[in-house]
Amino acid sequence: MKVTISDVARLAGVSTATVSHTINSTRYVSSDTKEKVYQAIAQLGYTPDASARSFRTGKKKTVGFIVPDISNKFFGTLIESAENYLSAKGYHLIIANTKENMDREETNLRLLTAGLVDGLLIASTMDDFQRLDNLIPAGFPVVLIDRTFDTPKYPSVSVSCFQPIYRSVCCLAGQGKRRIGIIGGLPRLSTTKERVAAYRAAVADCGLPQDEALIRYGDSMEDSAPPCLNQLLEQGCDAILVCQGLMASVTIAYLRGQGIRLGQDLELVSFVDYDTHAYEFYYSQVDRIIQPVEKLGRTAGEQILLRVEQPDAPVQERVLTSVYRPRGEESV
Amino acid sequence: MKVTISDVARLAGVSTATVSHTINSTRYVSSDTKEKVYQAIAQLGYTPDASARSFRTGKKKTVGFIVPDISNKFFGTLIESAENYLSAKGYHLIIANTKENMDREETNLRLLTAGLVDGLLIASTMDDFQRLDNLIPAGFPVVLIDRTFDTPKYPSVSVSCFQPIYRSVCCLAGQGKRRIGIIGGLPRLSTTKERVAAYRAAVADCGLPQDEALIRYGDSMEDSAPPCLNQLLEQGCDAILVCQGLMASVTIAYLRGQGIRLGQDLELVSFVDYDTHAYEFYYSQVDRIIQPVEKLGRTAGEQILLRVEQPDAPVQERVLTSVYRPRGEESV
DNA sequence: GTGAAAGCGCTAACAC
DNA sequence: GTGTTAGCGCTTTCAC
């Protein structure tokens, strides 16, 4: 049978209150009594029941994370980094995967906001802020991560890539490239919109021809890069930006497989989802845009706990910056 | 204030029992009454409190997954696949990351078995079965995944790679390769042991020279492949097996970066962690060993729920098979 | 410095 | 076909 706090109290010859206070250091207990309590706990092999505790206190010590694609390394690293922070603070992480499907996101939101978690990290795949907003109970602690909306109703942590993309396009133009293509993620996402906007701005400012055929959208899953790529090659592109890490790494492998020489036949600007030196050589012939994934995850962890503790603190919108690293340049 | 089941009962003019039974379809309720209940629920915006419910029933509808490295695509895909199955069955997934650290695994085991989850999926990084076993309360539903131990005390789901590795080494020997190197994961893991054993068996059976210097161990993180690789190249290897997906993909990129021509200067046998066609070209010059990652995750999900429902069903040890696919051969 | 006891919101006997 | 009510294991107020 399950050992409860009363069993411990009985064996130790004290009240349940004292046992509870001893365990939680929540009021003074004489060292004699403490001793007896710990003795009893050890003897019975008692472990406080987490679900009774969270029922009673209303705190679950658990945060939910709604992710578009766990198998994608970008989100894998994000989760790792958030989990790392949260577990250090005594919190657990519940993962829900949407596979970029809005209905799955809706289902998960309903389930997770029903008393399962203290707060929610959301990398939303919704196209419509209203739909998301309607699913979140008033006052429920939420932090939007990576993907945001125009309305600053919820705190958010995201990465801006405007600057590096703008610069990379200008550099390519400066090298004489005229037909610069871009592959973005799902068009409805804020990240995609910002990236394409940066591209358009640079194309306009550099006086390059504006051609909608040079803008392609994938879905950030592995199989979606090659078709986009082929379309851009047919358009006679002399440079291509791939604005998402997974599609970018597939692109590099694909082009190499085709015998297309990067940095010679074609210039490539590639998003990179991690900050490691292990792949240095893999990217030696391409320009990179590097997002601070780990920092994103950690900041999200900080923000959600802050939110859980003070649900009505002022809404913060944190924007981290990504860096442009032309090929050949030293990595930091 | 929070809306409770009593509020609903009061407004609907019925008892809390009826509300509960209506919600859970757990006994007959006339359609009239049902109607009134649903009306009241809608009007008040009532959502049953998950933690009260799990406290009461003892069922958390949550499974924990102890993973060595979330950011590794193998485990990312594994998690995705398990989550997919579990969420369809109404279960949530709590992730704990150990980064191949035994102490972190210990901490997580303690936390997760204390009434937080109904069952546990463990891809253990422990070297010692006893240590793991001591941390699991008697009767607690557990399924070992990917990595197993000699004692068949717990059910497990794993992948055998003996056969494909043995065959790949024999093929290489048949092509006249004499110095075949191998890079494994952490030496303490069952997966690593099996892989190295298969290699040793094949080396012996094919009459190749046995040389311990040809056996290197990494830690399955990205930065650990290149040093192993360099050591093997110094040993004059004419073929190399990389027995883990992440290290293998780093290896390929690294060798290409060095100007070493795969399939010409050096033969490579590479573990692949996913079953996708997107990377077909990436692997066109290497032989592959492909593990059924998705099936592994799904089977683990099935097994743990089975276990949660019948904690003392006979212990099953499921072994899935991986396939050897020499380069040039059609992918399935 | 410690104890008694009231619930947290729900489910499930048991009763009618 | 529905209602009454005990109690899951814990925390915490109030009392001494």
XYZ file of C-alpha atoms (C1' of nucleotides) in Angstrom:
696
model
C 0.000 0.000 0.000
C 0.901 3.580 -0.484
C 2.701 5.296 2.388
C 1.039 8.585 3.311
C 1.909 11.495 5.484
C -0.308 10.115 8.268
C 1.691 6.917 8.384
C 4.804 8.947 8.892
C 3.135 11.132 11.514
C 1.908 8.100 13.434
C 5.283 6.355 13.417
C 7.112 9.520 14.401
C 4.563 10.266 17.106
C 3.799 13.747 15.770
C 1.008 15.396 13.788
C 0.725 15.487 10.016
C 1.209 19.236 10.237
C 4.618 18.763 11.737
C 5.616 16.253 9.110
C 4.510 18.615 6.374
C 6.345 21.542 7.897
C 9.451 19.470 8.370
C 9.516 18.372 4.772
C 8.847 21.795 3.397
C 10.786 23.880 5.930
C 7.740 26.033 6.278
C 7.797 26.679 10.008
C 10.108 26.035 12.907
C 10.518 22.439 14.014
C 12.874 21.436 16.831
C 15.798 19.359 15.730
C 14.650 16.514 17.957
C 11.318 16.320 16.205
C 12.911 16.747 12.798
C 15.120 13.827 13.568
C 12.170 11.608 14.459
C 10.325 12.621 11.316
C 13.220 11.906 8.992
C 13.744 8.610 10.736
C 10.141 7.618 10.109
C 10.297 8.791 6.500
C 13.376 6.703 5.853
C 11.961 3.686 7.617
C 8.743 3.746 5.633
C 10.271 4.864 2.365
C 7.827 7.732 2.204
C 7.632 10.026 -0.824
C 5.133 12.878 -0.816
C 2.541 12.401 -3.516
C 3.043 15.024 -6.184
C -0.510 15.060 -7.403
C -2.035 15.455 -3.957
C 0.368 18.263 -3.375
C -0.389 20.091 -6.581
C -4.082 19.590 -6.099
C -3.856 21.132 -2.698
C -1.582 24.035 -3.552
C -2.799 24.675 -7.057
C 0.825 24.754 -8.244
C 1.781 21.981 -10.618
C 5.425 22.863 -10.976
C 4.970 22.031 -14.613
C 5.134 24.107 -17.763
C 3.736 23.107 -21.133
C 5.498 23.728 -24.425
C 3.542 23.690 -27.658
C 5.992 23.025 -30.468
C 5.486 22.814 -34.214
C 7.952 19.987 -34.799
C 9.963 18.178 -32.157
C 12.024 16.237 -34.654
C 13.366 19.485 -36.069
C 16.690 20.278 -34.481
C 15.834 23.937 -34.040
C 12.958 23.041 -31.757
C 14.834 20.138 -30.225
C 17.537 22.523 -29.108
C 14.948 25.048 -28.000
C 13.238 22.443 -25.857
C 16.524 21.281 -24.447
C 17.498 24.755 -23.493
C 14.129 25.584 -21.913
C 14.024 22.249 -20.096
C 17.461 22.877 -18.775
C 16.450 26.156 -17.220
C 13.116 24.928 -15.942
C 14.380 21.729 -14.381
C 16.977 23.733 -12.490
C 14.088 25.719 -11.029
C 12.198 22.577 -10.070
C 9.765 22.612 -12.951
C 8.823 19.865 -15.366
C 8.150 20.272 -19.053
C 5.213 18.783 -20.937
C 5.665 18.673 -24.676
C 2.915 18.860 -27.255
C 3.722 18.541 -30.934
C 1.527 20.190 -33.547
C 3.359 19.322 -36.757
C 2.411 22.830 -37.926
C -1.257 21.866 -37.745
C -3.604 24.482 -36.309
C -6.234 21.999 -35.166
C -3.701 20.010 -33.235
C -2.565 23.232 -31.643
C -6.131 23.996 -30.649
C -6.632 20.579 -29.066
C -3.412 20.858 -27.152
C -4.229 24.321 -25.916
C -7.535 23.123 -24.538
C -5.967 20.178 -22.797
C -3.010 21.998 -21.349
C -4.863 24.995 -20.009
C -7.255 22.746 -18.059
C -5.261 22.634 -14.867
C -2.389 20.534 -16.116
C 0.328 23.139 -16.171
C 1.158 26.407 -14.469
C 2.035 28.140 -17.674
C 2.476 27.656 -21.360
C 5.248 28.309 -23.852
C 3.765 28.544 -27.333
C 5.549 28.446 -30.666
C 2.277 28.905 -32.433
C 1.433 27.816 -35.930
C -1.829 29.780 -35.982
C -2.471 32.280 -38.721
C -5.041 34.125 -36.688
C -4.336 35.777 -33.362
C -8.007 35.735 -32.398
C -8.220 31.999 -32.680
C -5.235 31.574 -30.408
C -6.422 34.220 -27.983
C -9.855 32.627 -27.602
C -8.274 29.406 -26.448
C -6.340 30.972 -23.618
C -8.259 31.465 -20.367
C -8.048 34.979 -18.961
C -5.020 35.403 -16.763
C -3.401 32.151 -17.807
C 0.393 32.598 -17.916
C 1.582 32.368 -21.494
C 4.767 33.280 -23.319
C 4.887 33.305 -27.092
C 8.143 31.969 -28.387
C 9.876 32.400 -31.735
C 6.635 33.299 -33.477
C 4.651 36.356 -32.511
C 1.623 38.386 -33.504
C 1.050 42.050 -34.076
C -1.026 42.499 -30.949
C 1.239 42.763 -27.935
C -1.234 41.084 -25.591
C 1.110 38.325 -24.501
C 4.757 38.491 -23.576
C 7.017 37.064 -26.235
C 10.575 36.041 -26.942
C 11.658 36.011 -30.536
C 14.591 36.466 -32.861
C 14.838 39.212 -35.410
C 16.492 38.303 -38.685
C 15.716 41.448 -40.621
C 19.144 42.941 -40.332
C 21.228 39.883 -41.295
C 18.988 39.049 -44.231
C 19.043 42.601 -45.487
C 22.813 42.674 -45.237
C 23.300 39.336 -46.905
C 21.211 40.347 -49.898
C 23.097 43.619 -50.206
C 26.397 41.753 -50.085
C 25.263 39.412 -52.830
C 24.152 42.377 -54.910
C 27.518 43.987 -54.283
C 29.170 40.867 -55.701
C 27.158 41.343 -58.852
C 24.416 38.789 -58.254
C 21.198 39.844 -59.952
C 18.744 37.008 -59.552
C 18.607 36.283 -55.863
C 15.997 33.749 -54.794
C 14.577 33.077 -51.340
C 13.000 30.051 -49.707
C 10.906 30.851 -46.667
C 8.864 28.801 -44.219
C 5.079 28.771 -43.984
C 3.839 32.136 -45.270
C 1.482 32.667 -42.349
C 4.243 32.727 -39.720
C 5.629 35.948 -38.326
C 9.162 34.669 -38.801
C 8.568 34.018 -42.488
C 6.918 37.384 -42.973
C 9.816 39.268 -41.424
C 12.369 37.382 -43.450
C 10.624 37.936 -46.745
C 10.073 41.587 -45.872
C 13.793 42.023 -45.233
C 14.541 40.368 -48.554
C 12.079 42.586 -50.408
C 13.462 45.711 -48.783
C 17.024 44.824 -49.733
C 16.086 43.865 -53.272
C 14.332 47.195 -53.715
C 17.102 49.249 -52.102
C 19.823 47.567 -54.131
C 17.954 48.215 -57.331
C 17.570 44.543 -58.186
C 14.680 43.378 -60.358
C 11.656 42.446 -58.247
C 10.258 39.132 -59.309
C 7.677 37.173 -57.321
C 8.874 33.981 -58.965
C 12.033 34.285 -56.909
C 10.100 33.936 -53.660
C 9.217 30.355 -52.683
C 7.657 28.978 -49.517
C 8.297 25.570 -47.956
C 6.813 24.071 -44.841
C 10.030 23.653 -42.875
C 9.897 19.876 -43.156
C 12.725 18.064 -44.894
C 10.994 17.117 -48.111
C 9.867 20.601 -48.953
C 13.205 22.134 -49.893
C 14.070 20.371 -53.173
C 10.923 21.388 -55.100
C 11.382 25.039 -54.140
C 15.008 24.803 -55.075
C 14.297 23.374 -58.492
C 11.862 26.152 -59.221
C 14.449 28.748 -58.285
C 17.132 27.095 -60.399
C 14.760 27.111 -63.364
C 14.376 30.826 -62.806
C 18.080 31.150 -63.344
C 18.988 32.245 -59.837
C 22.618 33.029 -59.173
C 22.139 33.192 -55.415
C 19.661 31.722 -52.954
C 18.706 32.416 -49.356
C 17.235 29.550 -47.392
C 15.500 30.973 -44.362
C 15.151 27.947 -42.157
C 17.786 25.575 -40.852
C 16.409 22.192 -41.779
C 15.502 23.199 -45.318
C 18.904 24.846 -45.604
C 20.829 21.746 -44.640
C 18.820 19.651 -47.062
C 19.504 22.262 -49.715
C 23.236 22.089 -49.229
C 23.269 18.315 -49.418
C 20.990 18.366 -52.424
C 23.012 20.872 -54.400
C 26.247 19.046 -53.656
C 24.586 15.851 -54.787
C 23.700 17.560 -58.057
C 27.271 18.566 -58.615
C 26.466 22.248 -58.254
C 29.466 23.983 -56.744
C 28.495 26.253 -53.887
C 30.244 29.570 -53.845
C 31.067 29.140 -57.535
C 28.067 28.052 -59.592
C 25.709 29.374 -56.985
C 25.914 31.509 -53.867
C 24.004 30.259 -50.855
C 22.926 31.981 -47.664
C 21.870 29.403 -45.133
C 20.079 29.614 -41.812
C 21.798 27.558 -39.147
C 19.952 26.269 -36.137
C 22.751 25.664 -33.746
C 25.863 27.229 -32.446
C 28.396 24.513 -32.752
C 31.778 24.222 -34.316
C 31.235 20.649 -35.387
C 29.767 21.637 -38.702
C 32.168 24.451 -39.499
C 33.405 22.614 -42.614
C 29.904 21.764 -43.738
C 29.211 25.452 -44.123
C 32.584 26.498 -45.468
C 31.187 27.418 -48.859
C 28.064 29.208 -47.746
C 27.143 32.365 -45.896
C 25.301 31.746 -42.674
C 22.645 33.385 -40.570
C 22.821 32.097 -37.063
C 20.040 32.327 -34.531
C 20.736 32.264 -30.788
C 18.643 29.153 -30.177
C 19.882 28.351 -26.723
C 19.414 31.864 -25.514
C 15.928 31.845 -26.970
C 15.036 28.756 -24.959
C 16.557 30.014 -21.752
C 14.910 33.410 -22.049
C 11.581 31.732 -22.703
C 12.066 29.671 -19.560
C 12.858 32.787 -17.529
C 9.903 34.670 -18.904
C 7.349 31.971 -18.281
C 8.401 31.494 -14.659
C 8.309 35.209 -14.148
C 4.815 35.128 -15.558
C 3.759 32.206 -13.417
C 4.858 34.041 -10.327
C 3.408 37.411 -11.306
C 0.627 36.846 -13.825
C -0.033 40.522 -14.234
C 3.440 41.918 -14.544
C 3.765 44.251 -17.535
C 3.923 42.461 -20.875
C 7.454 42.241 -22.230
C 8.373 41.591 -25.827
C 11.954 40.360 -25.947
C 13.660 40.371 -29.301
C 17.010 38.631 -29.669
C 19.284 39.202 -32.593
C 20.708 36.792 -35.095
C 24.041 37.261 -36.815
C 25.189 37.256 -40.403
C 28.419 35.418 -40.953
C 29.775 35.500 -44.514
C 31.778 32.443 -45.494
C 35.401 32.511 -44.596
C 34.759 34.705 -41.583
C 35.908 33.404 -38.242
C 33.266 31.848 -36.098
C 32.960 33.453 -32.687
C -13.059 32.680 -9.237
C -12.655 29.167 -10.431
C -15.805 27.422 -11.648
C -16.249 24.036 -9.977
C -18.459 21.072 -10.537
C -20.770 22.238 -7.732
C -21.411 25.514 -9.505
C -22.477 23.589 -12.548
C -24.643 21.237 -10.486
C -26.350 24.129 -8.762
C -27.101 26.004 -11.961
C -28.323 22.885 -13.724
C -30.409 21.902 -10.728
C -28.818 18.458 -10.408
C -26.256 16.777 -8.166
C -22.520 16.846 -8.658
C -22.682 13.110 -9.288
C -24.898 13.667 -12.289
C -22.611 16.338 -13.661
C -19.630 14.052 -13.239
C -21.382 11.132 -14.890
C -22.567 13.307 -17.729
C -19.108 14.583 -18.456
C -17.503 11.178 -18.228
C -20.296 9.055 -19.730
C -19.921 6.786 -16.784
C -23.540 5.982 -16.116
C -26.890 6.581 -17.770
C -28.180 10.148 -17.769
C -31.454 11.113 -19.465
C -31.049 13.370 -22.435
C -33.091 16.064 -20.714
C -30.699 16.182 -17.815
C -27.674 15.962 -20.059
C -28.998 18.957 -21.934
C -29.357 21.002 -18.762
C -25.872 20.051 -17.639
C -24.204 20.980 -20.904
C -26.125 24.237 -20.898
C -24.828 25.101 -17.464
C -21.289 24.088 -18.412
C -21.361 26.317 -21.450
C -22.907 29.206 -19.555
C -20.291 29.106 -16.820
C -17.394 28.171 -19.043
C -16.613 25.226 -16.810
C -13.565 23.039 -17.367
C -12.958 20.098 -15.061
C -9.782 20.567 -13.086
C -7.225 18.067 -14.277
C -5.255 17.943 -11.084
C -8.270 17.354 -8.864
C -9.285 14.615 -11.210
C -5.946 12.887 -11.253
C -5.604 13.247 -7.535
C -8.951 11.565 -7.077
C -8.525 8.770 -9.597
C -4.839 8.194 -9.168
C -4.489 8.317 -12.961
C -2.449 11.201 -14.310
C -2.892 10.435 -17.965
C 0.736 11.363 -18.289
C 3.817 9.390 -19.203
C 7.383 10.453 -18.568
C 10.206 9.991 -21.029
C 13.786 10.074 -19.845
C 15.953 10.897 -22.833
C 19.723 11.205 -23.156
C 19.666 14.107 -25.621
C 16.592 15.886 -26.930
C 18.507 17.945 -29.438
C 19.675 14.776 -31.159
C 17.406 14.020 -34.083
C 17.251 10.323 -33.255
C 15.652 11.078 -29.918
C 13.668 13.983 -31.311
C 12.041 11.623 -33.767
C 11.600 9.008 -31.081
C 9.839 11.500 -28.847
C 7.708 12.716 -31.700
C 6.631 9.236 -32.551
C 5.870 8.271 -28.953
C 4.039 11.538 -28.336
C 2.003 10.969 -31.421
C 0.788 7.616 -30.197
C 0.266 8.717 -26.614
C -1.618 11.893 -27.396
C -3.989 9.898 -29.577
C -4.713 7.807 -26.497
C -5.299 10.865 -24.353
C -1.948 10.871 -22.624
C 0.547 13.658 -22.150
C 4.302 13.356 -22.309
C 6.756 14.815 -19.824
C 10.305 15.057 -21.087
C 13.417 14.866 -18.988
C 16.813 15.327 -20.587
C 19.886 13.703 -19.093
C 22.598 14.713 -21.559
C 24.024 11.218 -20.993
C 24.653 12.082 -17.362
C 23.836 9.366 -14.832
C 23.255 11.743 -11.928
C 20.748 13.728 -13.908
C 19.022 10.491 -14.760
C 18.871 9.622 -11.096
C 17.347 12.962 -10.138
C 14.768 12.712 -12.856
C 13.836 9.183 -11.899
C 13.199 10.258 -8.333
C 11.074 13.177 -9.369
C 9.052 11.403 -11.996
C 8.237 8.324 -9.991
C 6.827 10.439 -7.146
C 3.264 10.514 -8.390
C 3.796 12.723 -11.386
C 3.304 10.192 -14.145
C 1.532 6.888 -14.674
C 4.508 5.276 -16.300
C 8.002 5.883 -17.540
C 9.823 5.377 -20.801
C 13.540 5.225 -20.144
C 16.376 5.463 -22.624
C 18.849 4.973 -19.839
C 22.409 6.149 -19.767
C 23.231 4.107 -16.663
C 26.102 1.673 -16.714
C 24.743 -0.302 -13.826
C 21.389 -2.037 -13.813
C 21.267 -2.125 -10.013
C 21.512 1.619 -9.749
C 18.617 2.051 -12.138
C 16.575 -0.683 -10.536
C 16.933 0.794 -7.047
C 15.380 4.021 -8.232
C 12.223 2.415 -9.542
C 9.511 1.778 -6.958
C 8.172 -1.775 -6.974
C 5.368 -2.196 -9.453
C 5.946 1.136 -11.149
C 5.229 0.799 -14.886
C 8.436 1.170 -16.834
C 9.521 0.388 -20.376
C 13.165 0.480 -21.337
C 13.655 1.944 -24.758
C 16.553 1.650 -27.191
C 18.993 0.735 -24.449
C 18.559 -2.402 -22.405
C 20.241 -4.471 -19.738
C 21.021 -8.134 -19.424
C 18.452 -8.739 -16.707
C 15.016 -9.032 -18.264
C 13.255 -7.493 -15.279
C 11.603 -4.697 -17.236
C 9.889 -4.806 -20.584
C 11.933 -3.240 -23.335
C 11.807 -2.106 -26.922
C 15.058 -1.951 -28.781
C 16.674 -2.266 -32.170
C 19.148 -4.931 -33.056
C 21.942 -3.896 -35.376
C 24.075 -7.001 -35.142
C 23.073 -8.439 -38.463
C 23.473 -5.292 -40.617
C 26.801 -4.428 -39.054
C 28.105 -7.945 -39.484
C 27.030 -7.944 -43.103
C 28.454 -4.529 -43.860
C 31.850 -5.507 -42.507
C 31.809 -8.716 -44.521
C 30.919 -6.791 -47.657
C 33.783 -4.398 -47.087
C 36.138 -7.323 -46.541
C 34.804 -8.860 -49.748
C 35.759 -5.680 -51.573
C 39.282 -6.110 -50.324
C 39.243 -3.632 -47.454
C 41.636 -4.687 -44.728
C 41.726 -1.930 -42.175
C 38.148 -1.315 -41.178
C 37.626 1.121 -38.329
C 34.583 1.661 -36.173
C 33.272 4.605 -34.169
C 30.775 3.664 -31.482
C 28.817 5.593 -28.879
C 29.444 5.519 -25.144
C 31.076 2.169 -24.317
C 28.740 1.481 -21.389
C 25.568 1.422 -23.487
C 23.983 -1.814 -24.632
C 23.630 -0.438 -28.149
C 27.324 0.309 -28.370
C 28.256 -3.082 -26.970
C 26.132 -4.948 -29.484
C 27.494 -2.931 -32.380
C 31.095 -3.422 -31.426
C 30.456 -7.116 -30.794
C 29.012 -7.490 -34.306
C 32.032 -5.720 -35.713
C 34.437 -7.923 -33.797
C 32.628 -11.066 -34.882
C 32.734 -10.067 -38.532
C 36.379 -9.022 -38.362
C 37.273 -12.381 -36.854
C 35.139 -14.410 -39.254
C 36.464 -12.626 -42.311
C 40.028 -13.217 -41.206
C 40.846 -9.532 -40.912
C 43.566 -8.369 -38.554
C 42.174 -7.557 -35.119
C 43.432 -4.254 -33.878
C 42.049 -2.415 -30.886
C 43.304 0.849 -32.327
C 40.594 0.557 -34.949
C 37.863 0.772 -32.346
C 37.035 4.295 -31.166
C 34.259 5.540 -28.903
C 32.512 8.923 -29.072
C 29.779 10.294 -26.866
C 27.135 10.724 -29.560
C 27.348 14.497 -29.386
C 28.345 16.422 -32.472
C 31.834 17.438 -31.480
C 33.006 13.955 -30.669
C 33.221 12.523 -34.183
C 36.170 14.410 -35.699
C 38.775 13.372 -33.083
C 37.817 9.704 -33.432
C 37.923 10.044 -37.161
C 41.360 11.569 -37.188
C 42.683 8.762 -35.061
C 41.272 6.194 -37.461
C 42.680 7.974 -40.482
C 46.091 7.990 -38.844
C 45.730 4.262 -38.440
C 45.422 4.040 -42.195
C 41.833 2.846 -42.317
C 40.402 2.119 -45.739
C 36.855 1.827 -44.429
C 34.970 3.188 -41.421
C 31.701 2.361 -39.725
C 30.044 5.130 -37.768
C 27.518 3.567 -35.443
C 25.377 6.521 -34.526
C 23.463 8.916 -36.743
C 24.594 12.285 -35.497
C 28.265 11.362 -35.421
C 27.828 9.805 -38.857
C 26.380 12.912 -40.428
C 29.131 15.038 -38.939
C 31.632 12.517 -40.280
C 30.323 12.769 -43.813
C 30.409 16.534 -43.770
C 33.850 16.524 -42.209
C 35.376 14.119 -44.701
C 33.901 16.005 -47.625
C 35.287 19.194 -46.161
C 38.726 17.555 -46.055
C 38.506 16.656 -49.705
C 38.413 12.939 -48.944
C 36.302 11.236 -51.595
C 33.789 8.867 -50.074
C 33.450 5.584 -51.894
C 36.850 6.146 -53.457
C 39.488 7.224 -50.981
C 37.501 5.770 -48.138
C 34.462 3.556 -47.712
C 31.934 4.663 -45.149
C 29.103 2.835 -43.438
C 26.816 5.316 -41.788
C 23.985 4.962 -39.300
C 20.957 6.969 -40.326
C 18.411 8.134 -37.803
C 15.431 8.724 -39.972
C 13.518 7.204 -42.761
C 13.171 9.977 -45.216
C 13.935 10.399 -48.854
C 14.976 13.985 -48.463
C 18.566 13.062 -47.801
C 18.886 10.325 -50.407
C 21.588 12.287 -52.251
C 23.457 13.088 -49.065
C 24.093 9.401 -48.589
C 24.673 8.453 -52.209
C 28.308 7.617 -51.630
C 27.963 5.721 -48.390
C 26.442 2.493 -47.180
C 23.696 2.987 -44.648
C 22.282 1.225 -41.644
C 18.802 2.416 -40.999
C 16.964 2.048 -37.727
C 13.171 2.028 -37.562
C 12.980 5.069 -35.294
C 9.316 5.798 -35.710
C 8.331 2.228 -35.093
C 10.538 2.214 -32.025
C 8.705 5.219 -30.623
C 5.277 3.904 -31.419
C 6.013 0.479 -29.979
C 7.350 2.083 -26.834
C 4.115 4.057 -26.545
C 2.059 0.904 -26.962
C 4.106 -1.009 -24.436
C 4.006 1.614 -21.728
C 0.231 2.008 -21.940
C -0.169 -1.729 -21.856
C 1.982 -1.701 -18.769
C 0.077 1.129 -17.162
C -3.141 -0.772 -17.617
C -1.790 -4.148 -16.528
C 1.257 -3.568 -14.365
C 1.892 -7.259 -13.918
C 1.471 -8.544 -17.425
C 4.368 -10.763 -18.482
C 7.537 -8.860 -19.312
C 8.065 -8.533 -23.038
C 11.348 -7.751 -24.706
C 10.625 -6.438 -28.178
C 13.504 -6.296 -30.596
C 13.064 -4.453 -33.879
C 15.424 -4.910 -36.767
C 17.469 -2.378 -38.636
C 18.395 -2.732 -42.279
C 21.633 -2.597 -44.188
C 21.417 -0.670 -47.421
C 24.591 -0.621 -49.527
C 25.042 2.505 -51.608
C 23.375 2.495 -54.955
C 20.629 0.212 -53.737
C 17.109 1.464 -54.080
C 15.570 2.910 -50.981
C 12.332 1.219 -49.970
C 7.071 24.370 19.318
C 3.171 21.574 18.008
C -1.673 19.729 17.054
C -6.560 19.513 15.232
C -9.084 19.811 11.564
C -10.974 22.048 7.433
C -11.025 21.636 3.012
C -8.829 21.761 -2.290
C -12.508 19.505 -6.697
C -13.565 15.516 -8.037
C -15.300 10.373 -8.418
C -17.729 6.466 -7.077
C -19.843 3.561 -3.733
C -24.222 3.172 -1.828
C -28.864 4.406 -1.443
C -33.446 5.237 -3.174
C -32.555 7.921 -13.406
C -30.536 10.594 -9.812
C -28.860 12.179 -5.146
C -25.803 11.941 -0.799
C -21.605 11.743 0.828
C -16.990 9.888 2.060
C -12.579 10.571 1.140
C -8.124 10.668 -2.164
C -3.106 13.079 0.528
C -1.742 17.086 1.381
C -1.222 22.172 3.266
C -2.456 25.634 6.297
C -5.285 28.353 9.560
C -6.324 28.694 14.035
C -5.569 27.473 18.540
C -2.816 26.562 22.570
